[in-house]
Coordinates of C-alpha atoms in Angstrom, one line a residue:
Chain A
X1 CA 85.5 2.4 40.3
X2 CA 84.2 1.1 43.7
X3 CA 80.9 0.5 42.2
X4 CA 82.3 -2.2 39.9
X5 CA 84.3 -3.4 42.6
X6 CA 80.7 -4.2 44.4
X7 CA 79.1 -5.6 41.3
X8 CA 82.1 -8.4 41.3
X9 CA 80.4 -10.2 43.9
X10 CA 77.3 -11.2 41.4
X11 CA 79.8 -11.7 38.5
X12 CA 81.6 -14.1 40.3
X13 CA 79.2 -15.9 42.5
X14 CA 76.4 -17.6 40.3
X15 CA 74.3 -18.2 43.5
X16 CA 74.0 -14.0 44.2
X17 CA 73.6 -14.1 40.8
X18 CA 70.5 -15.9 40.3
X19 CA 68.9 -14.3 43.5
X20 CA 69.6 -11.1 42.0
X21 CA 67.9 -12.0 39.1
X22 CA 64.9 -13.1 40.8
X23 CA 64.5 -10.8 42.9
X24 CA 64.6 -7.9 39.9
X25 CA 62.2 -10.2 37.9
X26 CA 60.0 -10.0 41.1
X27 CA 59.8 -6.0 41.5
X28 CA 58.6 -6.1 37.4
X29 CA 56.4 -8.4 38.4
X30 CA 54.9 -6.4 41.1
X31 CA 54.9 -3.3 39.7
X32 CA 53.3 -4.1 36.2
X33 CA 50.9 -7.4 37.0
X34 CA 49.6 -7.1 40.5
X35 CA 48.5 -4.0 40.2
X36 CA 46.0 -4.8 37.5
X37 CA 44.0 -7.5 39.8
X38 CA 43.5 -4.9 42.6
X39 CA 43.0 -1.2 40.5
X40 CA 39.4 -0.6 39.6
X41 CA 40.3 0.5 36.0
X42 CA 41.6 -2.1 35.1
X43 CA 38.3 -3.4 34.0
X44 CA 35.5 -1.2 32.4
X45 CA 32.1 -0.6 33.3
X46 CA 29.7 -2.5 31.0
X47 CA 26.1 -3.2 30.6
X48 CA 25.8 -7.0 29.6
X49 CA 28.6 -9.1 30.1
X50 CA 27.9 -12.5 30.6
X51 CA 29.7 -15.8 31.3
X52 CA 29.4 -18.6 28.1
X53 CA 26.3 -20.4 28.0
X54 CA 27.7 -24.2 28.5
X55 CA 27.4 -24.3 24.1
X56 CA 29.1 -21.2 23.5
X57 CA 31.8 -22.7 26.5
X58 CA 32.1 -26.0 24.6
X59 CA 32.2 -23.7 21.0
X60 CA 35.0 -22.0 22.7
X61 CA 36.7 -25.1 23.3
X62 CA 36.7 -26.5 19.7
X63 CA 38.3 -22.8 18.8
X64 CA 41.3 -23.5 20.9
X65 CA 41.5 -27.1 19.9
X66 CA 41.2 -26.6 16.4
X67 CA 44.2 -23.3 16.8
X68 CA 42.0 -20.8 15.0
X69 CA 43.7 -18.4 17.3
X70 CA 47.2 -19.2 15.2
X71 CA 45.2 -16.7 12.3
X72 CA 42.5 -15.1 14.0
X73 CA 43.0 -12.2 16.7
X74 CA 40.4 -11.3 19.1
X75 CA 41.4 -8.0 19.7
X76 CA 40.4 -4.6 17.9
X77 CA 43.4 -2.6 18.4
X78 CA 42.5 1.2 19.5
X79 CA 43.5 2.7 16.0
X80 CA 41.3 4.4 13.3
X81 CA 41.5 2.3 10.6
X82 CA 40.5 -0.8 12.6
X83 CA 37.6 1.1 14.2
X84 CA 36.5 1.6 10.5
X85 CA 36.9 -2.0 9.5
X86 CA 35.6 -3.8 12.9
X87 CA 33.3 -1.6 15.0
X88 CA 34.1 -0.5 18.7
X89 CA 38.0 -1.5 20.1
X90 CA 37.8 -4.4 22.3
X91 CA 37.3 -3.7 26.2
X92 CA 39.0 -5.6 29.0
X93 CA 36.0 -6.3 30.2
X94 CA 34.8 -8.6 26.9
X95 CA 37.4 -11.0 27.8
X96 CA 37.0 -11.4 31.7
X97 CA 35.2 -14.7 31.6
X98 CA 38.1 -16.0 28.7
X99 CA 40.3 -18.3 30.5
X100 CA 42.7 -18.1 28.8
X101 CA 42.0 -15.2 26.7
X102 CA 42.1 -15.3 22.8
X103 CA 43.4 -12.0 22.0
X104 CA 46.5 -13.7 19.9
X105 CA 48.5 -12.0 17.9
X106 CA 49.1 -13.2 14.1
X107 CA 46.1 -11.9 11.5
X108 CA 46.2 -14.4 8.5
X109 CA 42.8 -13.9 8.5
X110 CA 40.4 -10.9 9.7
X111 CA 40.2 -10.0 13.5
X112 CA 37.1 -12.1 14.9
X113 CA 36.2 -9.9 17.9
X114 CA 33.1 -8.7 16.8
X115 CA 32.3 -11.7 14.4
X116 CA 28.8 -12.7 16.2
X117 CA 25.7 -11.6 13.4
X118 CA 27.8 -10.2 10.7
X119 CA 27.0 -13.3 8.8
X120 CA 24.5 -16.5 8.9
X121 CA 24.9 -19.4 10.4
X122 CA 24.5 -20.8 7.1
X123 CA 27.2 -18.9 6.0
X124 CA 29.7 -20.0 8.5
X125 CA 28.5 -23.7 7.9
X126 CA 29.9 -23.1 4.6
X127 CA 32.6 -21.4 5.3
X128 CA 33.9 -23.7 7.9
X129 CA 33.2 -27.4 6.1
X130 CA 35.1 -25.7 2.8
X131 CA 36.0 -21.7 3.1
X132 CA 37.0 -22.0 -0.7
X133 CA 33.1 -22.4 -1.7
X134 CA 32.3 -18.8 -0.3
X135 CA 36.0 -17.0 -0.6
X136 CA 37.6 -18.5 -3.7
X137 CA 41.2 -17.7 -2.6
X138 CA 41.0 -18.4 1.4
X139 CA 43.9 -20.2 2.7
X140 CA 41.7 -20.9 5.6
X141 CA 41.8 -25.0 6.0
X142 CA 38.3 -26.4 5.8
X143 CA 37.0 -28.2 8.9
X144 CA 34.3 -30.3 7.5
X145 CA 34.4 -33.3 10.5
X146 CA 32.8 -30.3 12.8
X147 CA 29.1 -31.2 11.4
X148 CA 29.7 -34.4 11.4
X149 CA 31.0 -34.8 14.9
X150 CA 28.7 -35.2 17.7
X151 CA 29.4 -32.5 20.2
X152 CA 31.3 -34.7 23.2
X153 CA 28.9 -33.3 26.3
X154 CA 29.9 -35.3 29.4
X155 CA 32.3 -33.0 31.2
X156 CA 31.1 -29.7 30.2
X157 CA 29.1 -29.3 34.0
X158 CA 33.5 -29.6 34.7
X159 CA 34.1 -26.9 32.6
X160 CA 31.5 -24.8 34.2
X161 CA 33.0 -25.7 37.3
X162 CA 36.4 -25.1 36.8
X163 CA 35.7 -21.6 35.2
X164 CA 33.7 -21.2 38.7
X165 CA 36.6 -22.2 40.5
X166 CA 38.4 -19.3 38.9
X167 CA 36.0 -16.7 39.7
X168 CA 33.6 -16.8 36.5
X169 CA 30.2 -16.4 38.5
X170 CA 28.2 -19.3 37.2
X171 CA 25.1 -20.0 39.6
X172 CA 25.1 -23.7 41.0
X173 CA 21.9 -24.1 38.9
X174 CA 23.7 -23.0 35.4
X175 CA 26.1 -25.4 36.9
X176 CA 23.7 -28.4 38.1
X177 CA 21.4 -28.1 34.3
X178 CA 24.7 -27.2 32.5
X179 CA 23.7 -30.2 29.9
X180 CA 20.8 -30.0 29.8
X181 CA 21.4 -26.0 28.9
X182 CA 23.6 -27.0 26.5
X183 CA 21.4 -29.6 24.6
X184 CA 18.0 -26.9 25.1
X185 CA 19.9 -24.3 23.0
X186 CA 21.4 -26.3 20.2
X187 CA 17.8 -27.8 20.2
X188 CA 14.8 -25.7 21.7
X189 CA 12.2 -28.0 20.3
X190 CA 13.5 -30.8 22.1
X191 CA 15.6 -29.7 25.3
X192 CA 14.2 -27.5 28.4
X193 CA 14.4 -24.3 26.6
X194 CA 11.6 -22.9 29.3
X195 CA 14.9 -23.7 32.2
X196 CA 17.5 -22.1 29.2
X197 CA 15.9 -19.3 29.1
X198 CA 15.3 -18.6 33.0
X199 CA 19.0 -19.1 33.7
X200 CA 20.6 -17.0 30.3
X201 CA 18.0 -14.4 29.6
X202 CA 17.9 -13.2 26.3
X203 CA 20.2 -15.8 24.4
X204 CA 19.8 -16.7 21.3
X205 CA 18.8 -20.8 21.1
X206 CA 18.2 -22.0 18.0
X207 CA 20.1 -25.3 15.3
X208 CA 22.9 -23.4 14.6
X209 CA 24.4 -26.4 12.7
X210 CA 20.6 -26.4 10.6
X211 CA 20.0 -29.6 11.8
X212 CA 17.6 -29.8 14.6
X213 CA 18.4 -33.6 15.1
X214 CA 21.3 -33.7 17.2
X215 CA 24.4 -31.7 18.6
X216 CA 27.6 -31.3 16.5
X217 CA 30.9 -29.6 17.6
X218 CA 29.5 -27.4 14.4
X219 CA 26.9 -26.2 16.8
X220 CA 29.4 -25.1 19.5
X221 CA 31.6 -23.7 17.3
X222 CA 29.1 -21.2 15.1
X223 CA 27.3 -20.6 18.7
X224 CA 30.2 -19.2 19.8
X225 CA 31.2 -17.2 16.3
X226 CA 27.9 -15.6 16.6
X227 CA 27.6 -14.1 20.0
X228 CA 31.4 -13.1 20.1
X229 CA 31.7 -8.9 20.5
X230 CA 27.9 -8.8 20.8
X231 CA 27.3 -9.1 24.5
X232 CA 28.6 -5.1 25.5
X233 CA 25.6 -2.4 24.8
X234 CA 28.4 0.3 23.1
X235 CA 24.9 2.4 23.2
X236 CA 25.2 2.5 27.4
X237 CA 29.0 2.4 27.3
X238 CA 30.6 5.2 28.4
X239 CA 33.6 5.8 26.5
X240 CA 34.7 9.0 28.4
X241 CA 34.5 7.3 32.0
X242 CA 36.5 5.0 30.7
X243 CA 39.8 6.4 29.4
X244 CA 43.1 5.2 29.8
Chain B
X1 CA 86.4 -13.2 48.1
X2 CA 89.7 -14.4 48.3
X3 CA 91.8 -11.7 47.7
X4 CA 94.0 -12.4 44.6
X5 CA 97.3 -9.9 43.3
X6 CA 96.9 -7.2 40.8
X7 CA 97.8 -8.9 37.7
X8 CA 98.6 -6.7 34.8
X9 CA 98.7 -8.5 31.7
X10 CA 101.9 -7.9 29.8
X11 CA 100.5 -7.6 26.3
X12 CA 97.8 -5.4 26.8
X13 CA 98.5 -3.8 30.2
X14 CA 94.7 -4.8 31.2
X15 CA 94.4 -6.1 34.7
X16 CA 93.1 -9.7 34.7
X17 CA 90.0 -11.1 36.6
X18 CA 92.3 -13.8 38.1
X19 CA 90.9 -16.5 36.4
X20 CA 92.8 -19.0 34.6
X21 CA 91.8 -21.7 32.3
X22 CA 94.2 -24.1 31.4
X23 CA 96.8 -21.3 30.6
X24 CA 94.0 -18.7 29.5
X25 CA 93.3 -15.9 31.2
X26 CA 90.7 -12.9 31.2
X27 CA 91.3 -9.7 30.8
X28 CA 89.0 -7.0 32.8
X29 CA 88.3 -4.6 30.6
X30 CA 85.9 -1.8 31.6
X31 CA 82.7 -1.2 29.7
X32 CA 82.5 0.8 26.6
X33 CA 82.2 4.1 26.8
X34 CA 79.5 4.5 24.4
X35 CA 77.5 1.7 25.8
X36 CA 78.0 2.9 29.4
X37 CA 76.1 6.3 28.3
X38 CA 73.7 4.9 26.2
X39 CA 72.8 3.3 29.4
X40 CA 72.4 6.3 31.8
X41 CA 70.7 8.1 29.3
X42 CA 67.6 5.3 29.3
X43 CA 67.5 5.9 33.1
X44 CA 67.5 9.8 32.8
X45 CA 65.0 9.1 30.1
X46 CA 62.9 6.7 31.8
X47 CA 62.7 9.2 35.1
X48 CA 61.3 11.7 32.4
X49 CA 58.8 8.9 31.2
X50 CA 57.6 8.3 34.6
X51 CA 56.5 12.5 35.2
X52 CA 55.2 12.6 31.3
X53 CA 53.6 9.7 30.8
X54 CA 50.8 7.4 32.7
X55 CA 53.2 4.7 34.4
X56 CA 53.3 4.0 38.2
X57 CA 50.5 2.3 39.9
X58 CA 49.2 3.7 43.0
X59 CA 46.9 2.2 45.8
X60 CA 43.6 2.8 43.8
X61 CA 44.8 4.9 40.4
X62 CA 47.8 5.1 38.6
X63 CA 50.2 8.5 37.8
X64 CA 48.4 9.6 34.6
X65 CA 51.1 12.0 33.8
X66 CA 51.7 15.4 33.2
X67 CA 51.2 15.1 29.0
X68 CA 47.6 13.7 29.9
X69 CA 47.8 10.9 26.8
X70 CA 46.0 8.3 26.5
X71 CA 45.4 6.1 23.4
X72 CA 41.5 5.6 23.9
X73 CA 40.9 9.6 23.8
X74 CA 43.7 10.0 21.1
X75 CA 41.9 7.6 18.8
X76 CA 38.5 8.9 19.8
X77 CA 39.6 11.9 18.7
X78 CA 41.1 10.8 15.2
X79 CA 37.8 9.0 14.4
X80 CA 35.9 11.9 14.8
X81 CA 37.9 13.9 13.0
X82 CA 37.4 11.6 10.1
X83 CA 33.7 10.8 10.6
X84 CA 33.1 14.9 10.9
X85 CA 35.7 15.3 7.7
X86 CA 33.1 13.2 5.9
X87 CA 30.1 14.3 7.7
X88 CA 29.6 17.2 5.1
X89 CA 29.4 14.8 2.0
X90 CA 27.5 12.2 4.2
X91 CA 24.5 14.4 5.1
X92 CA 24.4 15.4 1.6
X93 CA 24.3 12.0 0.4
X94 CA 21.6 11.2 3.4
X95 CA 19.2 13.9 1.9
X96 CA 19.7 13.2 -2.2
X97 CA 17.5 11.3 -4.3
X98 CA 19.0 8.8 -6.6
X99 CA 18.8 11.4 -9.6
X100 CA 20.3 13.8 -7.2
X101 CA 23.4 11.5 -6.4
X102 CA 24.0 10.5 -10.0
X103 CA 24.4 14.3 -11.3
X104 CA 26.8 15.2 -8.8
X105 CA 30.1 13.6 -9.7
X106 CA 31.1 14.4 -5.7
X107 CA 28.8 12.9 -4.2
X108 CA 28.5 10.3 -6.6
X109 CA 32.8 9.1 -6.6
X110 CA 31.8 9.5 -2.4
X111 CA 29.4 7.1 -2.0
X112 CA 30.9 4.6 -5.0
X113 CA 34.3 5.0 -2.9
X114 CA 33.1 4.2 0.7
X115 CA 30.1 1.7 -0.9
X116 CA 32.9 -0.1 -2.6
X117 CA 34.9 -0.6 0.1
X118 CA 32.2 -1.4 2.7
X119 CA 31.2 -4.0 -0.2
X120 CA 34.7 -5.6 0.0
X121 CA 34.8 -6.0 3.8
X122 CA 31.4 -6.8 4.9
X123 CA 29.2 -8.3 1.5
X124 CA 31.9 -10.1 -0.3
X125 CA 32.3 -13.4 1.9
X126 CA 28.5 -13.9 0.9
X127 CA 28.0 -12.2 -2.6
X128 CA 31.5 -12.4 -4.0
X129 CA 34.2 -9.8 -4.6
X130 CA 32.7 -9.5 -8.2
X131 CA 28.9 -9.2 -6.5
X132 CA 28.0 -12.1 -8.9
X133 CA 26.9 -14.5 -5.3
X134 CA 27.4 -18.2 -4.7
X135 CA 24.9 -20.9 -4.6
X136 CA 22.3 -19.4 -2.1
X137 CA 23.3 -16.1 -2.2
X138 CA 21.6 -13.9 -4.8
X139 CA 24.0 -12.3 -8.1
X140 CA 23.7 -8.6 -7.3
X141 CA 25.0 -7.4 -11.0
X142 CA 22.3 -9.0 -12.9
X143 CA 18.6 -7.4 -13.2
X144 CA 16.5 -9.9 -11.4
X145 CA 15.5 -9.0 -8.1
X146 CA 13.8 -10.6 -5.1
X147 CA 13.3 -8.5 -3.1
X148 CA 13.1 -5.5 -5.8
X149 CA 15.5 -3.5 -7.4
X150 CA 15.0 0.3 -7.3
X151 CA 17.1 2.8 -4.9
X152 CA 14.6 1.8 -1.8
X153 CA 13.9 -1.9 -2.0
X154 CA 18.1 -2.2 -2.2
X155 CA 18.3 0.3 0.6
X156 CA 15.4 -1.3 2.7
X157 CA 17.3 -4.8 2.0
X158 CA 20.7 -4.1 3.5
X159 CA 19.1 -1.7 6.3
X160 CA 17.3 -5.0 7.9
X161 CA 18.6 -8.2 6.0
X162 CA 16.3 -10.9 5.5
X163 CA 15.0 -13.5 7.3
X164 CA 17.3 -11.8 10.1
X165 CA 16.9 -11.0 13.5
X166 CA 16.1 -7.1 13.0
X167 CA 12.2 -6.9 13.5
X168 CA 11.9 -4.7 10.3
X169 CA 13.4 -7.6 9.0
X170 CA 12.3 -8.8 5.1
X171 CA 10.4 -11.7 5.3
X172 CA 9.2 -14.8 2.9
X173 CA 9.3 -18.4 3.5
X174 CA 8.2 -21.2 1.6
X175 CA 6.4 -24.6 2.9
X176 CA 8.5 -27.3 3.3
X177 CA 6.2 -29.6 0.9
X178 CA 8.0 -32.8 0.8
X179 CA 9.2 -32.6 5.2
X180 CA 6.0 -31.4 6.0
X181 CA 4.3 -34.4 3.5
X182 CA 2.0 -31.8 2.2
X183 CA 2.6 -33.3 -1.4
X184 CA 3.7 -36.7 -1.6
X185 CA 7.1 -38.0 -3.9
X186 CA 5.3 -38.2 -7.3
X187 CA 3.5 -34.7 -6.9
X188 CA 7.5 -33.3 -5.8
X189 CA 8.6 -34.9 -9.1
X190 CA 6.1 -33.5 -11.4
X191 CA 6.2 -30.2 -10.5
X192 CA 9.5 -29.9 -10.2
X193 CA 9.8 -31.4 -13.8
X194 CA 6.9 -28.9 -14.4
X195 CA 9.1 -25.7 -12.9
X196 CA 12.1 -26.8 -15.3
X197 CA 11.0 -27.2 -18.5
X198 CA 8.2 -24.4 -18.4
X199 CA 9.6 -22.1 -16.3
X200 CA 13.2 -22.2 -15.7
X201 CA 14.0 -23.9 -19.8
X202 CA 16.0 -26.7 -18.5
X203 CA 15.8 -30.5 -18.9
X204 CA 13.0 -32.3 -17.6
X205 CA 13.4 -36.2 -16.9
X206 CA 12.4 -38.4 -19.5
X207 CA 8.6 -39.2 -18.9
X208 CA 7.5 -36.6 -16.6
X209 CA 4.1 -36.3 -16.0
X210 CA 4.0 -32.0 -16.6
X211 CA 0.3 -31.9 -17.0
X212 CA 0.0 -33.4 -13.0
X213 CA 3.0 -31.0 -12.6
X214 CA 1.1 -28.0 -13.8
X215 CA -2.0 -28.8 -11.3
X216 CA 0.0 -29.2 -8.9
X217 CA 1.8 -25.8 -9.4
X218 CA -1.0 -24.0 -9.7
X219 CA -2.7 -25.4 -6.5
X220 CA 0.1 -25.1 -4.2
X221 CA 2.9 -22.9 -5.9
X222 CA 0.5 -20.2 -8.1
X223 CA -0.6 -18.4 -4.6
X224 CA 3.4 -17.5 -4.3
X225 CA 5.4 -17.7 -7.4
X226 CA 2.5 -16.7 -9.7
X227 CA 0.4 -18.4 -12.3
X228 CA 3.4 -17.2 -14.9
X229 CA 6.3 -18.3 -12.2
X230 CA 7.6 -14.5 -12.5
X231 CA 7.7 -14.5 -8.0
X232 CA 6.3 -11.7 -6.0
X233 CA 8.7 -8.9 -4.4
X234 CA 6.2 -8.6 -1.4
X235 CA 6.6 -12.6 -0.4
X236 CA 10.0 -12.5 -1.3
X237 CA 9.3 -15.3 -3.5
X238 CA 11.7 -15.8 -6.7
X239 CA 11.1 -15.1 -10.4
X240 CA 11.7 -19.2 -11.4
X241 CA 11.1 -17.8 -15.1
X242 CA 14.9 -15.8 -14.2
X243 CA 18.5 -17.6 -15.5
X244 CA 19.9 -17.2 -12.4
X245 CA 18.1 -19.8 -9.5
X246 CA 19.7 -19.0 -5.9
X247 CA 19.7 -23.1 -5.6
X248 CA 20.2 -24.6 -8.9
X249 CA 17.4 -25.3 -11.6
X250 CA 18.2 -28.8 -12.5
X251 CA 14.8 -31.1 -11.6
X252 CA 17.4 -31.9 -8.7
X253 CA 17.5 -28.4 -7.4
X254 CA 13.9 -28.1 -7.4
X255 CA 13.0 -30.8 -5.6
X256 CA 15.2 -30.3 -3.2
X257 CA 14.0 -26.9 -2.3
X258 CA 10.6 -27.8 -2.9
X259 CA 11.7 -31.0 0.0
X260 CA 12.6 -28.8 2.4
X261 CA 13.1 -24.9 1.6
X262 CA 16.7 -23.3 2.7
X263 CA 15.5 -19.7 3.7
X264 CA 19.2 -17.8 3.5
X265 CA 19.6 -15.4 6.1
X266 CA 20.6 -12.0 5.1
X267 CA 22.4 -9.8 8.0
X268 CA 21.0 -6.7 8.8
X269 CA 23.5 -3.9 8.5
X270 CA 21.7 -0.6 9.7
X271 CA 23.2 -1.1 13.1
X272 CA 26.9 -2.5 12.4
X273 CA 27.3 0.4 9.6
X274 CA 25.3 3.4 10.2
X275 CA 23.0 4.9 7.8
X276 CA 25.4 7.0 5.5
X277 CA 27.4 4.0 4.7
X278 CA 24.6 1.7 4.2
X279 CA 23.3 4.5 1.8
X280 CA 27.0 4.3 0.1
X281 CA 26.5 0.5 0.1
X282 CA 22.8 0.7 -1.8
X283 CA 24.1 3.3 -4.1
X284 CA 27.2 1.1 -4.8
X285 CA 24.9 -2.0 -5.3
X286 CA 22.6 0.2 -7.6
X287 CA 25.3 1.0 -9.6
X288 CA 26.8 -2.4 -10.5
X289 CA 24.3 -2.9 -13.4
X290 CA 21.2 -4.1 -12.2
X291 CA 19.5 -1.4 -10.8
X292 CA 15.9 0.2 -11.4

């Protein structure tokens, strides 16, 4: 009984109370989350992660702003029948430059993790200005302002930046040409594509809206569709080091 | 803590907490049983968790546990097991011929089963649950092929796509006539209205000029689509004597492909699938009616 008697001094003294509370909340805290930025398996070794060209960023940006995460997940579960249906479960690792993440967690539509080259861009023209023309019964709403919108450019050396500021290693030169990066890939004919290609080796530039004339959010957005869940080389992973 | 009296209520015979609210007061009644149990039993059950399971973080590793689990090797291990379950039927189906497959009811439900539902999640966005396509991406039931349509041209198809970025990639484009002003506006017009009333049976405009129109298709189209318009499997160019145009075959439709060519994009799916399924998928595409 002498127990209780103690706890009476919380029960009846809100102030206690609440620095009970917070000090509890703190140990949880502690114990699950801190641990995570210091332990070394936290994170997986990988062979080709990345940080978003500026594009890909600003494609990133239009996803978020548009909600597509309030359908789409980003995150293949570790379970056998969504191995079957999406490829390779997601690693930590493919979401360390996401800030925030997009794991969500609501599937109206198909998980979108490893989206990037299972269709066209063509495709996902389509399927973005009016899903109903390539899936008859989609509930998906159709965004068809994206191809029409010019892609607003003027603060995305910010948003390379900011990412920096939180540990994303951009390079001050990815940082410095981040426009011009941005225009070269939506438009290699026209932008530095030579300087594009020095700072993100390897990456796909090309009019990923299929008109070469200027940049649409339509460009962002399928730039970033198409390279999501491709950057990890699953042939050098090693699944067995990396356990948990 | 001001110390207050013992203060039985009479009804009850609880104590009370002391408090009184405008003539209420509260008794202190002790927690139930049941829940108070219920309650140790999580922290018995928890100190259990902790030696069984991974839980408690350390300075550079965590306590993996005495039970050793872990959901990455358990579903490793599941997938296997289901990939080597239908590793026996796969490798059969890897080393049959098409005659082979189609007189062997097992191997022949197999690769309709896992081709069907490979179809439904990966081809069906672009060619339609019923495989009959959309404008720009080719009806797979019918018998009119671009690319061919025996066993290998399907399978070679899927393996790399077209027009994709594979570098065994199928590959055919067309010049953009009218963007690139190779033929000027009247030249378009004529052999467009040539294309549909000769080749494809629909409407030409009113006036057209198809003698101009067959010139020109013979000087600049012929080389591609042949002199009878029946397309050539190796340039991936269509049959425009077929019913079924990827773009339309209205006068409309022709000269705006003839403008400025779309070039659809076929993914390849060698990598994303593996070969088995991709075998399942050609076998399944074989199937639906227009194969050779």
């Amino acid at each position: 009984m002498s127990a209780w008697k103690k706890h009476e001094i919380f029960e009846k003294n809100s102030l206690i109370l609440t620095i009970g509370i917070v000090v509890m909340i703190s140990i949880g805290g502690l114990v699950e989350i801190v641990p995570l930025y210091y332990l070394k398996s936290t994170i997986e070794e990988t062979e080709g992660m990345r940080p978003y060209t500026p594009l890909e960023l600003a494609g990133r940006n239009i996803y978020v702003r548009e909600g597509c995460y309030t359908c789409h997940s980003q995150q293949i579960r570790p379970l056998r029948d969504e191995l079957e249906r999406y490829g390779p479960y997601s690693l930590a690792a493919e979401s360390m430059y996401d800030r925030p993440f997009q794991w969500g967690s609501k599937r109206t539509g198909p998980d979108l993790a490893r989206v990037g080259g299972k269709y066209s861009d063509e495709w996902h023209r389509d399927h973005l200005i009016n899903p109903r023309s390539v899936s008859p019964t989609s509930v998906m709403p159709g965004y068809p302002f994206l191809a029409e919108n010019k892609l607003d450019t003027r603060d995305i050396r910010e948003h390379l930046e900011l990412n920096a500021v939180y540990g994303v290693p951009y390079t001050e030169e990815q940082i410095q040409y981040a426009r011009a990066d941005l225009v070269a890939q939506a438009n290699p004919d026209r932008g530095d594509i030579d300087g594009f290609e020095e700072r993100y080796p390897g990456v796909a530039a090309r009019a990923f809206d299929g008109d070469p004339s200027d940049v649409t959010e339509m460009d962002a957005l399928v730039a970033y569709l198409q390279m999501l869940g491709t950057l990890v080389d699953f042939e050098l992973y090693d699944n067995n080091a990396n356990l948990r | 803590m001001a110390e207050h009296k013992k203060e039985i209520d009479k009804l009850s015979g609880v104590e009370t907490t002391g408090h009184e609210w405008d003539g209420l007061k509260e008794l202190n009644n002790p927690l139930p049983k049941w829940w108070l149990y219920l309650f140790y039993a999580t922290i018995v059950w928890s100190v259990g968790y902790w030696v069984l399971m991974p839980s408690w973080p350390l300075v550079s590793d965590y306590t993996s546990g005495l039970l050793g689990h872990s959901q990455r090797a358990n579903v490793h291990r599941e997938f296997e097991a289901a990939m080597s379950e239908r590793a026996e039927t796969g490798n059969q189906l890897m080393e049959a011929s098409l005659e082979e497959i189609r007189s062997t009811p097992e191997l022949l439900e197999f690769a309709l089963a896992s081709g069907g539902a490979a179809f439904a999640d990966n081809c069906a966005p672009c060619h339609g649950t019923g495989a009959t396509g959309f404008e720009g991406y080719p009806n797979l039931q019918d018998d009119v092929w671009i690319w061919g349509g025996s066993m290998d041209d399907i399978l070679q198809t899927i393996s790399y796509g077209v027009r994709s970025e594979h570098p065994d990639t199928r590959f055919g484009e067309m010049l953009a006539f009218g963007r690139d002003e190779i033929l000027n506006d009247d030249e378009i017009s004529a052999v467009a209205n040539y294309v549909a009333a000769e080749l494809a049976g629909t409407e030409p405009e009113d006036g057209a000029d198809l003698d101009t129109g067959a010139t020109v298709y013979m000087d600049n189209c012929a080389a591609c689509h042949g002199d009878e318009g029946l397309g050539s499997k190796e340039l991936g160019a269509p049959n425009l004597t077929a019913p079924n145009y990827l773009y339309g075959n209205t006068v409309e439709a022709i000269e705006a492909q003839v403008n400025n060519p779309r070039h659809g994009v076929m993914p390849p799916w060698i990598d994303r699938l593996g070969e088995t399924t991709v075998k399942s998928l050609a076998v399944y595409v074989h199937s639906l009616g227009g194969g050779q």
